[in-house]
Coordinates of C-alpha atoms in Angstrom, one line a residue:
X119 CA 138.4 21.7 100.7
X120 CA 138.7 25.4 99.9
X121 CA 135.6 27.4 100.6
X122 CA 136.3 30.0 97.8
X123 CA 138.5 28.3 95.2
X124 CA 139.7 30.3 92.2
X125 CA 137.9 29.2 89.0
X126 CA 140.0 27.1 86.6
X127 CA 140.3 28.6 83.1
X128 CA 138.8 26.8 80.1
X129 CA 139.8 27.7 76.6
X130 CA 137.4 30.1 74.8
X131 CA 134.2 28.4 73.8
X132 CA 130.9 29.4 72.2
X133 CA 128.2 30.6 74.5
X134 CA 125.6 28.0 75.4
X135 CA 122.9 30.1 73.8
X136 CA 124.8 30.1 70.6
X137 CA 125.3 26.4 70.6
X138 CA 121.6 25.9 71.2
X139 CA 120.9 28.1 68.2
X140 CA 123.4 26.5 66.0
X141 CA 122.1 23.0 66.6
X142 CA 118.4 24.1 66.8
X143 CA 118.0 22.8 70.3
X144 CA 115.3 23.7 72.8
X145 CA 114.0 22.3 76.0
X146 CA 111.5 19.4 75.7
X147 CA 108.4 19.8 77.8
X148 CA 107.9 16.0 78.0
X149 CA 111.3 15.7 79.7
X150 CA 110.6 18.7 81.9
X151 CA 113.9 20.2 80.8
X152 CA 114.7 23.6 82.2
X153 CA 118.0 25.1 81.1
X154 CA 120.1 27.7 83.0
X155 CA 122.0 29.6 80.4
X156 CA 123.4 32.4 82.5
X157 CA 126.9 31.4 83.4
X158 CA 126.8 33.9 86.3
X159 CA 124.0 31.8 87.8
X160 CA 125.7 28.4 87.1
X161 CA 129.0 29.7 88.5
X162 CA 127.2 30.6 91.7
X163 CA 125.6 27.2 91.9
X164 CA 129.0 25.5 91.4
X165 CA 130.6 27.7 94.1
X166 CA 128.1 27.1 96.8
X167 CA 128.0 23.4 95.9
X168 CA 131.5 23.1 97.3
X169 CA 132.9 21.1 94.3
X170 CA 136.5 22.2 94.5
X171 CA 138.8 19.2 94.2
X172 CA 135.8 16.8 94.2
X173 CA 134.5 14.1 92.0
X174 CA 131.1 15.3 90.8
X175 CA 128.2 13.4 89.3
X176 CA 126.1 16.0 87.4
X177 CA 122.5 15.0 87.1
X178 CA 121.0 16.0 83.8
X179 CA 123.8 17.9 82.1
X180 CA 121.7 19.2 79.2
X181 CA 123.8 21.5 76.9
X182 CA 126.5 21.8 79.5
X183 CA 126.2 25.3 81.1
X184 CA 126.4 24.0 84.7
X185 CA 129.0 21.5 83.5
X186 CA 131.3 24.3 82.5
X187 CA 130.8 26.0 85.8
X188 CA 131.6 22.9 87.8
X189 CA 134.9 22.5 85.9
X190 CA 135.7 26.2 86.2
X191 CA 135.0 25.9 90.0
X192 CA 137.8 23.3 90.3
X193 CA 136.0 20.0 90.2
X194 CA 138.6 17.3 89.9
X195 CA 136.4 15.2 87.7
X196 CA 132.8 15.5 86.4
X197 CA 130.7 12.6 85.3
X198 CA 127.9 14.2 83.3
X199 CA 124.7 12.1 83.1
X200 CA 122.3 13.1 80.3
X201 CA 119.6 11.0 78.6
X202 CA 119.0 13.4 75.7
X203 CA 121.4 12.6 72.8
X204 CA 120.8 16.0 71.2
X205 CA 123.2 17.5 73.7
X206 CA 126.1 15.3 72.9
X207 CA 127.8 17.7 70.5
X208 CA 127.8 20.5 73.0
X209 CA 129.1 18.2 75.8
X210 CA 131.7 16.6 73.6
X211 CA 133.0 20.0 72.7
X212 CA 133.5 20.8 76.3
X213 CA 135.0 17.3 76.9
X214 CA 137.7 17.9 74.3
X215 CA 138.6 21.2 76.0
X216 CA 139.0 20.1 79.6
X217 CA 141.8 17.5 79.3
X218 CA 140.1 14.4 80.7
X219 CA 138.2 15.9 83.5
X220 CA 134.8 15.3 82.0
X221 CA 133.2 12.0 81.1
X222 CA 129.8 11.9 79.4
X223 CA 127.3 9.2 80.3
X224 CA 124.3 9.0 78.1
X225 CA 121.9 7.3 80.5
X226 CA 118.6 7.7 82.4
X227 CA 119.6 8.9 85.9
X228 CA 116.7 6.9 87.4
X229 CA 118.5 3.6 86.5
X230 CA 122.1 4.7 86.1
X231 CA 124.7 3.1 88.4
X232 CA 126.1 6.3 89.9
X233 CA 129.5 5.1 91.0
X234 CA 130.4 4.7 87.3
X235 CA 130.4 8.5 87.1
X236 CA 132.7 8.7 90.1
X237 CA 135.9 6.8 89.1
X238 CA 138.8 6.9 91.6
X239 CA 136.7 8.5 94.3
X240 CA 137.8 7.5 97.8
X241 CA 135.6 6.1 100.5
X242 CA 135.2 7.9 103.9
X243 CA 133.9 6.1 106.9
X244 CA 130.2 6.9 107.5
X245 CA 130.8 7.9 111.1
X246 CA 133.6 10.3 110.2
X247 CA 133.1 14.0 110.6
X248 CA 134.8 14.4 107.2
X249 CA 132.7 14.2 104.1
X250 CA 133.9 12.3 101.0
X251 CA 135.3 14.2 98.1
X252 CA 132.2 13.4 96.1
X253 CA 129.3 15.6 95.1
X254 CA 125.9 15.0 93.5
X255 CA 124.9 18.2 91.6
X256 CA 122.1 18.9 89.3
X257 CA 119.4 21.2 87.9
X258 CA 116.8 18.4 88.2
X259 CA 114.1 17.9 85.6
X260 CA 110.9 18.9 87.4
X261 CA 109.0 15.8 86.5
X262 CA 111.5 13.4 88.2
X263 CA 112.9 15.6 91.0
X264 CA 110.8 14.0 93.8
X265 CA 111.1 10.4 92.6
X266 CA 114.8 10.9 92.3
X267 CA 115.1 12.4 95.8
X268 CA 113.1 9.6 97.3
X269 CA 115.3 7.0 95.5
X270 CA 118.4 8.6 96.9
X271 CA 117.0 8.9 100.4
X272 CA 116.3 5.2 100.3
X273 CA 119.9 4.6 99.3
X274 CA 121.3 6.5 102.3
X275 CA 120.7 3.8 105.1
X276 CA 121.8 1.2 102.6
X277 CA 125.1 3.1 102.0
X278 CA 124.4 2.5 98.3
X279 CA 124.6 4.4 95.1
X280 CA 126.3 7.8 95.7
X281 CA 126.5 7.0 99.4
X282 CA 128.8 4.0 98.9
X283 CA 131.6 6.6 99.3
X284 CA 130.3 8.0 102.6
X285 CA 127.9 10.8 103.5
X286 CA 128.0 12.3 100.0
X287 CA 126.5 15.8 99.8
X288 CA 123.9 16.6 97.2
X289 CA 123.3 20.1 95.7
X290 CA 120.1 20.0 93.8
X291 CA 117.8 22.5 92.1
X292 CA 114.1 22.1 92.7
X293 CA 111.0 24.2 91.9
X294 CA 110.6 26.7 94.8
X295 CA 107.4 25.2 96.0
X296 CA 109.0 21.7 96.2
X297 CA 112.1 23.1 97.9
X298 CA 110.0 25.0 100.5
X299 CA 108.1 21.8 101.1
X300 CA 111.3 19.8 101.7
X301 CA 112.5 22.3 104.2
X302 CA 109.3 22.7 106.2
X303 CA 109.6 21.5 109.8
X304 CA 107.1 19.6 111.9
X305 CA 104.6 22.0 113.3
X306 CA 104.4 24.0 110.1
X307 CA 101.3 23.7 108.0
X308 CA 103.5 23.1 105.0
X309 CA 105.1 20.0 106.5
X310 CA 104.5 16.9 104.4
X311 CA 105.6 13.3 104.0
X312 CA 108.5 14.6 101.8
X313 CA 109.6 17.0 104.6
X314 CA 109.8 14.2 107.2
X315 CA 111.4 11.6 104.9
X316 CA 114.1 14.1 103.9
X317 CA 114.9 15.7 107.2
X318 CA 114.9 12.3 109.0
X319 CA 118.0 11.3 106.9
X320 CA 119.6 14.6 105.9
X321 CA 120.5 18.1 107.1
X322 CA 119.0 20.4 104.4
X323 CA 120.0 24.0 103.7
X324 CA 118.9 26.4 101.0
X325 CA 122.0 27.8 99.3
X326 CA 120.6 29.9 96.5
X327 CA 117.3 31.2 95.1
X328 CA 116.9 31.3 91.3
X329 CA 114.5 33.9 89.9
X330 CA 113.2 32.9 86.5
X331 CA 110.0 32.0 84.7
X332 CA 109.6 29.2 87.2
X333 CA 111.3 30.2 90.5
X334 CA 113.6 27.5 91.9
X335 CA 115.9 26.9 94.9
X336 CA 119.2 25.2 95.2
X337 CA 119.2 22.9 98.3
X338 CA 122.2 21.3 99.9
X339 CA 121.7 17.9 101.5
X340 CA 124.2 16.3 103.8
X341 CA 123.3 12.8 105.1
X342 CA 123.1 12.4 108.8
X343 CA 125.5 10.1 110.5
X344 CA 122.6 8.9 112.6
X345 CA 119.0 9.2 111.3
X346 CA 116.5 11.0 113.4
X347 CA 114.1 8.0 113.4
X348 CA 115.6 4.8 114.6
X349 CA 113.8 2.3 112.4
X350 CA 114.3 0.6 109.0
X351 CA 113.6 2.7 106.0
X352 CA 110.6 0.7 104.9
X353 CA 109.0 1.0 108.3
X354 CA 109.6 4.8 108.5
X355 CA 108.2 5.2 104.9
X356 CA 105.1 3.2 105.7
X357 CA 104.4 5.0 109.0
X358 CA 104.9 8.5 107.4
X359 CA 102.8 7.6 104.4
X360 CA 100.0 6.4 106.7
X361 CA 100.1 9.5 108.9
X362 CA 99.9 11.8 105.9
X363 CA 97.3 9.7 104.0
X364 CA 94.5 11.7 105.6
X365 CA 96.1 15.1 106.2
X366 CA 93.0 16.8 107.6
X367 CA 92.2 14.1 110.1
X368 CA 93.7 13.1 113.4
X369 CA 96.6 10.7 113.4
X370 CA 94.4 8.1 115.1
X371 CA 92.3 8.0 112.0
X372 CA 95.2 8.0 109.6
X373 CA 97.2 5.3 111.4
X374 CA 94.4 2.8 111.0
X375 CA 95.8 2.2 107.5
X376 CA 98.7 0.4 109.2
X377 CA 96.3 -2.3 110.4
X378 CA 93.9 -3.0 107.6
X379 CA 92.8 -6.3 109.1
X380 CA 92.9 -5.2 112.8
X381 CA 92.1 -1.5 112.9
X382 CA 91.4 -1.7 116.6
X383 CA 95.2 -2.1 117.1
X384 CA 95.5 1.7 116.5
X385 CA 94.2 2.3 120.0
X386 CA 96.9 0.0 121.4
X387 CA 99.5 1.8 119.3
X388 CA 98.5 5.2 120.6
X389 CA 98.5 3.8 124.2
X390 CA 102.0 2.4 123.8
X391 CA 103.3 5.7 122.4
X392 CA 101.6 8.0 124.8
X393 CA 101.1 10.5 122.0
X394 CA 98.1 12.7 121.7
X395 CA 95.9 10.9 119.2
X396 CA 94.2 14.1 118.2
X397 CA 97.3 15.6 116.6
X398 CA 97.2 16.4 112.9
X399 CA 99.8 15.0 110.6
X400 CA 101.9 18.2 110.4
X401 CA 102.1 18.4 114.2
X402 CA 103.9 15.1 114.7
X403 CA 107.5 15.6 115.5
X404 CA 110.5 13.3 115.1
X405 CA 110.4 12.1 118.7
X406 CA 106.8 11.1 118.1
X407 CA 107.8 9.3 114.8
X408 CA 110.4 7.3 116.8
X409 CA 107.8 6.2 119.3
X410 CA 105.2 5.3 116.6
X411 CA 107.7 3.3 114.5
X412 CA 109.1 1.4 117.4
X413 CA 105.6 0.6 118.7
X414 CA 104.5 -0.4 115.3
X415 CA 107.4 -2.9 115.1
X416 CA 106.5 -4.2 118.5
X417 CA 102.9 -4.7 117.6
X418 CA 103.9 -6.5 114.4
X419 CA 105.9 -8.9 116.4
X420 CA 103.4 -9.4 119.2
X421 CA 100.4 -10.0 117.0
X422 CA 102.3 -11.7 114.2
X423 CA 101.0 -9.3 111.7
X424 CA 101.3 -10.0 108.0
X425 CA 102.3 -6.4 107.1
X426 CA 102.6 -5.6 103.4
X427 CA 105.5 -3.3 102.7
X428 CA 105.3 -0.4 100.3
X429 CA 106.5 -1.1 96.8
X430 CA 110.1 0.2 97.2
X431 CA 111.8 2.1 94.3
X432 CA 114.3 -0.4 93.0
X433 CA 116.9 0.9 90.6
X434 CA 120.2 2.7 91.6
X435 CA 119.3 2.8 95.3
X436 CA 120.0 -0.9 95.6
X437 CA 123.4 -0.8 93.8
X438 CA 126.6 -0.5 95.8
X439 CA 130.2 0.2 94.7
X440 CA 131.1 -3.5 95.1
X441 CA 127.8 -5.1 94.0
X442 CA 126.2 -3.6 90.9
X443 CA 122.6 -4.7 90.7
X444 CA 120.4 -4.1 87.8
X445 CA 116.8 -3.0 88.3
X446 CA 115.5 -6.4 87.1
X447 CA 117.7 -8.3 89.6
X448 CA 115.7 -7.1 92.6
X449 CA 112.3 -8.8 93.0
X450 CA 109.4 -8.1 95.2
X451 CA 110.3 -11.3 97.1
X452 CA 113.7 -9.8 98.0
X453 CA 111.9 -6.7 99.4
X454 CA 109.4 -8.9 101.3
X455 CA 112.3 -10.9 102.9
X456 CA 114.1 -7.7 103.9
X457 CA 110.9 -6.3 105.4
X458 CA 110.2 -9.4 107.4
X459 CA 113.8 -9.5 108.7
X460 CA 113.4 -5.9 109.9
X461 CA 110.3 -7.0 111.9
X462 CA 111.9 -10.0 113.5
X463 CA 115.1 -8.2 114.7

């Protein structure tokens, strides 16, 4: 893929600000909408998102400012997902101007089957050094940015949703504070559960800083071929959540929540891992997480623990390119079975 592709020309169109004024549109606070109307900014986002000759799923297209830039940057095809029907006239105007390269999906991205927005995209083997010609790009609504990210992280080890095509990169705009949190490394006081869950599965780089009323950052995620923690997602999630459940206390205290009926097992866990039990949550590194997760699995087997898994986010993350699963099709029993299998094997 070209690093600096020439933008493709679109026919003259009204400015996004003019379209908003004509249709009397404004951002809805209840949807946490935040528009980027400056095409210089959206053009920069599109360029650094490396969308040239790619199939792009745009998350939350809004009035279409970033959509225009993605097309101008040479995206082969854009599937624009937008829940707010008020923006359909603006998006349809753009659709009619770009000769079949844009398809509009009026849907909630939290439950949308993402491969529908990526027709004809090719699959690349997960272990390959090459990345698929697929991108997830979006200026995320602030109120769903973290749930969406966690849902997509869950999909990575399952090779599901956008990752049915391979190690699909994601270029996503977050509030600056959230972006800084995602990128914080173990050892930093800012390191949190979100930092660990993200970096365990993805390499993350900051590509662009947006200065506006609410500062934001564009982060670029590339799934790792091999996760940093060698354990099933539900185990990693449960361990990480336990460790950060009492952020100001030692991990010996916080890890007790893994053993609600046998809290004394935390001492055996610490002994097996050989990790300093007085560490604070932000001081635990990925090698330590590997040891804790593996020892937790061993203890679960040895003591025949009835461990209750976390309630896993169910919608798109479960769907694959060959097996579309609706949210209602996945039950808590399915999750329980998958969790028990991960303990046995």
